[in-house]
CSV table of C-alpha atoms and ligand atoms in Angstrom, one decimal:
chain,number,residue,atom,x,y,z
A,160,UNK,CA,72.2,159.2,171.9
A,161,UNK,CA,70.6,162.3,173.8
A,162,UNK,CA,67.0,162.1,174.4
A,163,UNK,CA,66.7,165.8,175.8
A,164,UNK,CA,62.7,166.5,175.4
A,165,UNK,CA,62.3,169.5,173.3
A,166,UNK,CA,59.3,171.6,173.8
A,167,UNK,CA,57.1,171.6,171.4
A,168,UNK,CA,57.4,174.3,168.8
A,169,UNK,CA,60.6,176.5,167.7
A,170,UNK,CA,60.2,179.9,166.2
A,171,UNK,CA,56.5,179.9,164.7
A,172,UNK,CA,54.5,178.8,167.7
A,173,UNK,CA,51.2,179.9,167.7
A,174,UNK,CA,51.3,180.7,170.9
A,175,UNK,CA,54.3,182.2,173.1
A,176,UNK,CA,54.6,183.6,176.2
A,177,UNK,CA,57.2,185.0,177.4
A,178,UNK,CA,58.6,185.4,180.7
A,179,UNK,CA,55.4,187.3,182.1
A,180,UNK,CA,54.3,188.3,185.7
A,181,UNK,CA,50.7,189.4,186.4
A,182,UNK,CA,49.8,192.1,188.7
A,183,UNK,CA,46.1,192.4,190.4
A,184,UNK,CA,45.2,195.9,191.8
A,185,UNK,CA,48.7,196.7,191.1
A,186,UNK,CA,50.3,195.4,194.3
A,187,UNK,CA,49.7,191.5,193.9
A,188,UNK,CA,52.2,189.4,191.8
A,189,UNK,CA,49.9,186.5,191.3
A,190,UNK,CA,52.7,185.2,188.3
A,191,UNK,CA,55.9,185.7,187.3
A,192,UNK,CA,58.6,184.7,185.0
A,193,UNK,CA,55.9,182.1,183.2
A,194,UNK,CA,57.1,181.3,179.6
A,195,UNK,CA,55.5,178.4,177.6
A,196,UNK,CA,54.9,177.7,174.4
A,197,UNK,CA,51.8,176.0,172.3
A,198,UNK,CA,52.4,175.1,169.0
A,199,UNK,CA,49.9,174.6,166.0
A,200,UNK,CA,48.0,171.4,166.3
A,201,UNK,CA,49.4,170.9,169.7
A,202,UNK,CA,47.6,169.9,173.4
A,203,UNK,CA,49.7,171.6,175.9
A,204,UNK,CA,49.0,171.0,179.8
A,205,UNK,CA,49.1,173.7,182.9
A,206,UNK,CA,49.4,171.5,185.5
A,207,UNK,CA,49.7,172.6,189.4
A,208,UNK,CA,47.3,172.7,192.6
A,209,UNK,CA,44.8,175.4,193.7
A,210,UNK,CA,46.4,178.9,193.4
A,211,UNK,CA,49.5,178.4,191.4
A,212,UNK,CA,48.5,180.4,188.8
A,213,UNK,CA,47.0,178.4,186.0
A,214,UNK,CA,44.2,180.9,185.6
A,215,UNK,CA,45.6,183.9,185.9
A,216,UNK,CA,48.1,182.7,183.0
A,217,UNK,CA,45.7,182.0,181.1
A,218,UNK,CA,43.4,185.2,181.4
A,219,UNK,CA,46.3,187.1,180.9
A,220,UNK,CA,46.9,184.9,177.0
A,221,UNK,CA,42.9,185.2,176.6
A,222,UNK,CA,43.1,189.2,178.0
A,223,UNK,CA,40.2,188.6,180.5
A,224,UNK,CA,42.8,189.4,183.4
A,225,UNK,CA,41.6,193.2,182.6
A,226,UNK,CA,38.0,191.8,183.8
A,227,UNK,CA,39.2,191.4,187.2
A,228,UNK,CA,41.6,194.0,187.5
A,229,UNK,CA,44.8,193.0,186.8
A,230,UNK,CA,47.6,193.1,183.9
A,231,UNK,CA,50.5,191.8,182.6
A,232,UNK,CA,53.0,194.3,184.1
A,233,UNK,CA,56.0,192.2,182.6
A,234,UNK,CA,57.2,190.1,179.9
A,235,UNK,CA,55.4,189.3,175.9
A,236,UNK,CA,52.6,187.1,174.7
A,237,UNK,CA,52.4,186.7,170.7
A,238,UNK,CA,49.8,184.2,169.0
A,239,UNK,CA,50.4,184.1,165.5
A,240,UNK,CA,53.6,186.2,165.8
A,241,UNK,CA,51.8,189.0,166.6
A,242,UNK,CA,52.3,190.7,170.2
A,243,UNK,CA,48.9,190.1,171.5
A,244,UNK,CA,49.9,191.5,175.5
A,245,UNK,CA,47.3,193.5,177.0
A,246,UNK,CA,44.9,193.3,173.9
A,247,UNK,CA,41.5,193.3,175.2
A,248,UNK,CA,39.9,189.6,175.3
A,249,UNK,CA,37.3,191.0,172.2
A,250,UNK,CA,39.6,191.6,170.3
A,251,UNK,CA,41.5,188.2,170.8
A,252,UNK,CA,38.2,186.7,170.0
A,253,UNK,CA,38.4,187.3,166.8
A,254,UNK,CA,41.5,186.5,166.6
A,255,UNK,CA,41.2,183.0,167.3
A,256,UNK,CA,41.9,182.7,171.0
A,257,UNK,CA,38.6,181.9,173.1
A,258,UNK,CA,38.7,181.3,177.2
A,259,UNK,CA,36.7,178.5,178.7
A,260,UNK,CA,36.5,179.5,181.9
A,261,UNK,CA,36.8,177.8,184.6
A,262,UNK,CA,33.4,176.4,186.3
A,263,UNK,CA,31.2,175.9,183.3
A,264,UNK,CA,29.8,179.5,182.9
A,265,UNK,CA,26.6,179.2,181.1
A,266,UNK,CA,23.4,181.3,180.5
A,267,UNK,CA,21.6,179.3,183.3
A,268,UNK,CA,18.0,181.1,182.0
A,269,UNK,CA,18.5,180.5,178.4
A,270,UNK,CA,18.0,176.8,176.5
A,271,UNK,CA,21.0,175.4,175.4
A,272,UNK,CA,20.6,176.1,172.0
A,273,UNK,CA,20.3,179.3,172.7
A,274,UNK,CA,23.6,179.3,174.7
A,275,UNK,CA,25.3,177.7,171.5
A,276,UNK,CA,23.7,180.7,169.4
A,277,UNK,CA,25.1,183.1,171.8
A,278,UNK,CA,28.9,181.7,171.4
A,279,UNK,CA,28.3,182.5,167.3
A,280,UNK,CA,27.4,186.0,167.3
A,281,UNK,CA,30.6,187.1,167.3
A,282,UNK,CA,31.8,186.1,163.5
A,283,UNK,CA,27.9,188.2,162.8
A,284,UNK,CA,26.9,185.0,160.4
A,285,UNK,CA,24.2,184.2,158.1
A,286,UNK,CA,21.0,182.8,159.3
A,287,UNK,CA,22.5,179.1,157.2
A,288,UNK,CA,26.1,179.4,158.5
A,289,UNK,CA,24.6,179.5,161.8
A,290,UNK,CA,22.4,176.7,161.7
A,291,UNK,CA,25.4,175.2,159.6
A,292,UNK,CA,27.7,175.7,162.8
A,293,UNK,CA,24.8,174.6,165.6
A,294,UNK,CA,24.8,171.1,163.7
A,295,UNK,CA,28.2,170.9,164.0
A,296,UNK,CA,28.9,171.2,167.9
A,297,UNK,CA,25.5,168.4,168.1
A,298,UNK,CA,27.7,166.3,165.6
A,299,UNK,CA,30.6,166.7,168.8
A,300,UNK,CA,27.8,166.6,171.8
A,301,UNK,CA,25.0,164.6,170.7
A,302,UNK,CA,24.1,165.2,174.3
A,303,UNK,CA,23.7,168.8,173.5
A,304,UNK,CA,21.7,167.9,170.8
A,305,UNK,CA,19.5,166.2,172.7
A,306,UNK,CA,18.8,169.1,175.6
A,307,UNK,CA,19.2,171.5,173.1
A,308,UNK,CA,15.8,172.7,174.4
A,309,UNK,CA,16.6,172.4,177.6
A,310,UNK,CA,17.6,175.3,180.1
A,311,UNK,CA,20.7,175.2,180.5
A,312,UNK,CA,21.0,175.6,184.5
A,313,UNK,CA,18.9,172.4,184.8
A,314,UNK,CA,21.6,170.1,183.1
A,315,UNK,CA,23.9,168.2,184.6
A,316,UNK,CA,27.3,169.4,185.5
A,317,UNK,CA,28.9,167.7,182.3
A,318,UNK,CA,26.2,168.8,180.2
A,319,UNK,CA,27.2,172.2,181.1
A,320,UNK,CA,30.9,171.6,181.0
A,321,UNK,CA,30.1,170.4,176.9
A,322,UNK,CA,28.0,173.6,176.4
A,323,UNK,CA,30.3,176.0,177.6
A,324,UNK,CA,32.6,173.9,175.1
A,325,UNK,CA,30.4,174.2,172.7
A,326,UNK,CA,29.6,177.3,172.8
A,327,UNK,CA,33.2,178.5,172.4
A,328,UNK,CA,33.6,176.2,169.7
A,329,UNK,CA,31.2,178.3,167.9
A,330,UNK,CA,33.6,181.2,167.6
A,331,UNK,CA,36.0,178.9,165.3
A,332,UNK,CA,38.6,179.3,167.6
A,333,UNK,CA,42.3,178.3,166.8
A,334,UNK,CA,43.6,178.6,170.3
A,335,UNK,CA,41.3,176.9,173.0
A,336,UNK,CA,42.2,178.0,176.5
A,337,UNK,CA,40.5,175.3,178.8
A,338,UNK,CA,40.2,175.9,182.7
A,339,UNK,CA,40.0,172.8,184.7
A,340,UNK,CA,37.7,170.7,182.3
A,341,UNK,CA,37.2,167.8,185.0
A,342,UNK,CA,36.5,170.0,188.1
A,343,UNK,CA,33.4,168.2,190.0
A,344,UNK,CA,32.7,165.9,187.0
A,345,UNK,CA,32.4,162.0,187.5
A,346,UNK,CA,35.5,160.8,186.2
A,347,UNK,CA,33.3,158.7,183.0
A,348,UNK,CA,32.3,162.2,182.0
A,349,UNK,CA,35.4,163.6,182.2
A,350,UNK,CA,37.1,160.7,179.7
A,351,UNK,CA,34.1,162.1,177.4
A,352,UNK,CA,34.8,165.5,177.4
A,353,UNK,CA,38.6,164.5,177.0
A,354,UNK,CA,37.9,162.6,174.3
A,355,UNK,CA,36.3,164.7,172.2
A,356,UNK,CA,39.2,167.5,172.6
A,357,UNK,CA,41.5,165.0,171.3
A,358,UNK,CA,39.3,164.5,168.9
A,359,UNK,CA,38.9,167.9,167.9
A,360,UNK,CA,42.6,168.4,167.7
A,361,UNK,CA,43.2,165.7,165.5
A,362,UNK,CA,40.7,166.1,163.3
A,363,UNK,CA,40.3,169.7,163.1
A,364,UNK,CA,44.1,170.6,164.4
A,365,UNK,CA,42.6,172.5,167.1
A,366,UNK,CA,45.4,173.6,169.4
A,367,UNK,CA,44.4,173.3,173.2
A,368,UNK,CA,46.2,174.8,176.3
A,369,UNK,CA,44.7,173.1,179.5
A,370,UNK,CA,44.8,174.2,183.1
A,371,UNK,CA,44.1,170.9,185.2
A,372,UNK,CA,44.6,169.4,188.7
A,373,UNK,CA,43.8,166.5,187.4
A,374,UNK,CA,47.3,165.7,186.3
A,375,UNK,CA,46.6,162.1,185.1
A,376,UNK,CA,44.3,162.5,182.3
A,377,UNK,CA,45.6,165.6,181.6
A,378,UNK,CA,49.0,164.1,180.6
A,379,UNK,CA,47.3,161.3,178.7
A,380,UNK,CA,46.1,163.8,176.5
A,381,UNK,CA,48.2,166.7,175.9
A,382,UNK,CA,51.9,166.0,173.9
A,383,UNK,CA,53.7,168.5,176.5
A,384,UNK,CA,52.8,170.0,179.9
A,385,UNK,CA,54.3,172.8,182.4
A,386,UNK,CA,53.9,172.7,186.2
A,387,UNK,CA,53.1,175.5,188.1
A,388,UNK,CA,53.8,175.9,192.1
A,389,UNK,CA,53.2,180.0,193.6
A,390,UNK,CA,52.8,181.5,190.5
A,391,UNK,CA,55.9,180.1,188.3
A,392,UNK,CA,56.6,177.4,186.4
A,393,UNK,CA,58.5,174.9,188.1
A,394,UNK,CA,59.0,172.0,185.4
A,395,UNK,CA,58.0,171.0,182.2
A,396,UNK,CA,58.1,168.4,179.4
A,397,UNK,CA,56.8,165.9,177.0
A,398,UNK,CA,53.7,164.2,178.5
A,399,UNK,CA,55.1,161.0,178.4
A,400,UNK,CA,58.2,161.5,180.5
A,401,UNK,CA,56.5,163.1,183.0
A,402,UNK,CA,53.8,160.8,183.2
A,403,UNK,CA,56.4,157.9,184.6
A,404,UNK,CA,57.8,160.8,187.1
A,405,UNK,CA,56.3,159.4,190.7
A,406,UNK,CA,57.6,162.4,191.7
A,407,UNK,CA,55.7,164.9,190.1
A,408,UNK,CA,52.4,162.4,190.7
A,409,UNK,CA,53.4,163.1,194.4
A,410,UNK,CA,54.6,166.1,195.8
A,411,UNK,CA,52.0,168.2,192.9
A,412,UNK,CA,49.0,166.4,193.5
A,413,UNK,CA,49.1,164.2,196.6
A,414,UNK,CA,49.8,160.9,195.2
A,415,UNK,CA,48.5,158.7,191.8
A,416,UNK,CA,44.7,158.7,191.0
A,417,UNK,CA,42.8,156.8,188.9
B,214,LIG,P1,42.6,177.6,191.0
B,214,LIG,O1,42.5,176.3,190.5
B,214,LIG,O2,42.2,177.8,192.5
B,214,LIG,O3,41.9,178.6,190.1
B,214,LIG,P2,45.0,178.6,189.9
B,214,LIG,O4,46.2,177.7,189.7
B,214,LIG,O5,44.2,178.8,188.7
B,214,LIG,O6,44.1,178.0,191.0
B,214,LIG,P3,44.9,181.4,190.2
B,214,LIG,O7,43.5,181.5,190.4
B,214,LIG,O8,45.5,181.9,189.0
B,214,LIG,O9,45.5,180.0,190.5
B,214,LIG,O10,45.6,182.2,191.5
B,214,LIG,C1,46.9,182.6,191.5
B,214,LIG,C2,47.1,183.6,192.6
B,214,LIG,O11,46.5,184.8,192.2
B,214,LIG,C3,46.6,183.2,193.9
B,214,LIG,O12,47.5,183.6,194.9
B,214,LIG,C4,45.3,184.0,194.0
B,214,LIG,O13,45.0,184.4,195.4
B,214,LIG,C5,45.6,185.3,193.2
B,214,LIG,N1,44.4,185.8,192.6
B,214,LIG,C6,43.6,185.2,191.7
B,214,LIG,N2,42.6,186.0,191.4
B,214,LIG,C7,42.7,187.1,192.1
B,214,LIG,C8,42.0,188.4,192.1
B,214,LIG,N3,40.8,188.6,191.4
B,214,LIG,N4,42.4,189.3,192.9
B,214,LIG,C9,43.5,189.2,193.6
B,214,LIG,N5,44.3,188.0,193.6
B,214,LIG,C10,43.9,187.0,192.9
C-alpha cells in the first residue's frame, strides 16, 4: 500500500500560502517560493534555525511585514478563501488571524489584566462580554489569574509568554500565528504553555501555525510541519514521520534534545 503523507488540507484550507517571496526595503529577499498550508482545526509547525524565515512568513500571513518595511512582492495568501496578501494586519484582526510575536511583547507598565483587556478592544464589547472573555483566558492560565494584578514586566518570562497568549486569545481568533513559544523558557514551562495550545485546539478547534527551533516539542504537538533553511522551505510532512527522521533532528537543529 502507498503511505505518501498528504498535507493536511485539500481545497478549503483555512489558510494557504502560496509560493510567496518577501522583500524588505525592496532589495532584500528574506523568502521565497514558501507555500504551506493550515487547515481548520489543525497545529501546523515552521520549523528551522535562526534566520530562515519563520517570522518573516508569518508577518507576511498576519500582514505585520508592512510594520517593518517589507512586502510580499510575489506569490498569494488566502485565509478563508479569500486573498488576504498585503491586507493590513488590522484588518486581518478582525478577520480572525492574530500574531503572537515573537519575544512575549507585553505592556510591561500596565497589570496583567489590563494587558488581557487591551487584546479585547478590538471586537468593541460589552462591559459583561468582557468580563465574560477575561474569565475565560484565567479558566486557560490560572496563573494569570492569579497576577492578574500584577505588572506585567515584573512576571516571569512564562508568565509573560501566557499573557501575550492570552491576550491574543481575547480577539477570538481562528488562526493563531505563534512565534517561538519556548524561546528562553525552562523547558516544564514550555510543556505548559504547549499543553494548553493543544488543548485549545481540541477543545475549541483553534487552528495554530507555530514557528519553533525547538523542533522536538514542536512536532509532538502539531499533526504536520515545514522546514525552513535561507528563506525556503526545504521539507515537510506529517509530524510523526518526521519526528523518527535523525536527520532532520541533526543537520536542522544540531542533534536530539530533550
Ligand atoms: P529568528 O528565529 O532569528 O527570528 P527566523 O527564522 O524567524 O529567525 P527571520 O527573522 O524571518 O528568520 O529572518 C529571515 C531573513 O530576513 C534573515 O536573513 C534576516 O536577516 C532578514 N530580515 C528579518 N527582518 C529584517 C528586517 N527588518 N530588515 C531586513 N532584513 C530582515
Amino acid at each position: 500500500m502507498n503511505h505518501a503523507i498528504i498535507a493536511p488540507t485539500a481545497p478549503q484550507a483555512l489558510l494557504a500560502v502560496n509560493d510567496i517571496e518577501v522583500m524588505y526595503d525592496d532589495a532584500i529577499l528574506a523568502v521565497a517560493g514558501v507555500s504551506l498550508q493550515v487547515g481548520q482545526g489543525d497545529i501546523v509547525a515552521l520549523l528551522g534555525a535562526n534566520g530562515a524565515g519563520k517570522s518573516t512568513t508569518l508577518k507576511a500571513i498576519s500582514g505585520l511585514v508592512q510594520a517593518d518595511r517589507a512586502q510580499v512582492s510575489r506569490g498569494h495568501i488566502r485565509f478563508q478563501e479569500q486573498d488576504t496578501t498585503g491586507v493590513a494586519a488590522h484588518v486581518l484582526a478582525r478577520r480572525g488571524i492574530v500574531h503572537v510575536l515573537e519575544g512575549r511583547h507585553v505592556f510591561a507598565h500596565l497589570t496583567v489584566e489590563e494587558n488581557l483587556r487591551s487584546g479585547g478592544f478590538l471586537r468593541n464589547p460589552t462591559r459583561r462580554e468582557l468580563e465574560h472573555d477575561l474569565e475565560r483566558i484565567y479558566a486557560w492560565f490560572p496563573r494569570l489569574r492569579h497576577k492578574r494584578r500584577a505588572q506585567a514586566g515584573v512576571t516571569s518570562g512564562g508568565e509573560q509568554q501566557m499573557l501575550a497568549i492570552g491576550r491574543a486569545l481575547m480577539t477570538k481568533p481562528r488562526l493563531m500565528l505563534l512565534d517561538e513559544p519556548s524561546m528562553g523558557l525552562a523547558p516544564i514551562i514550555v510543556e505548559e504553555i504547549f499543553a494548553i495550545v493543544a488543548q485549545l485546539n481540541a477543545q475549541e478547534r483553534m487552528s495554530f501555525l507555530v514557528a519553533e527551533q525547538n523542533i522536538n516539542i514542536a512536532l509532538r504537538h502539531a499533526s504536520y510541519a515545514y522546514i525552513m533553511e535561507s528563506g525556503r522551505v526545504v521539507g515537510e510532512g506529517a509530524a510523526a514521520e518526521l519526528a523518527r527522521r535523525d536527520d532532520i533532528q541533526h543537520f536542522y537543529l544540531g542533534g536530539k534534545a530533550g
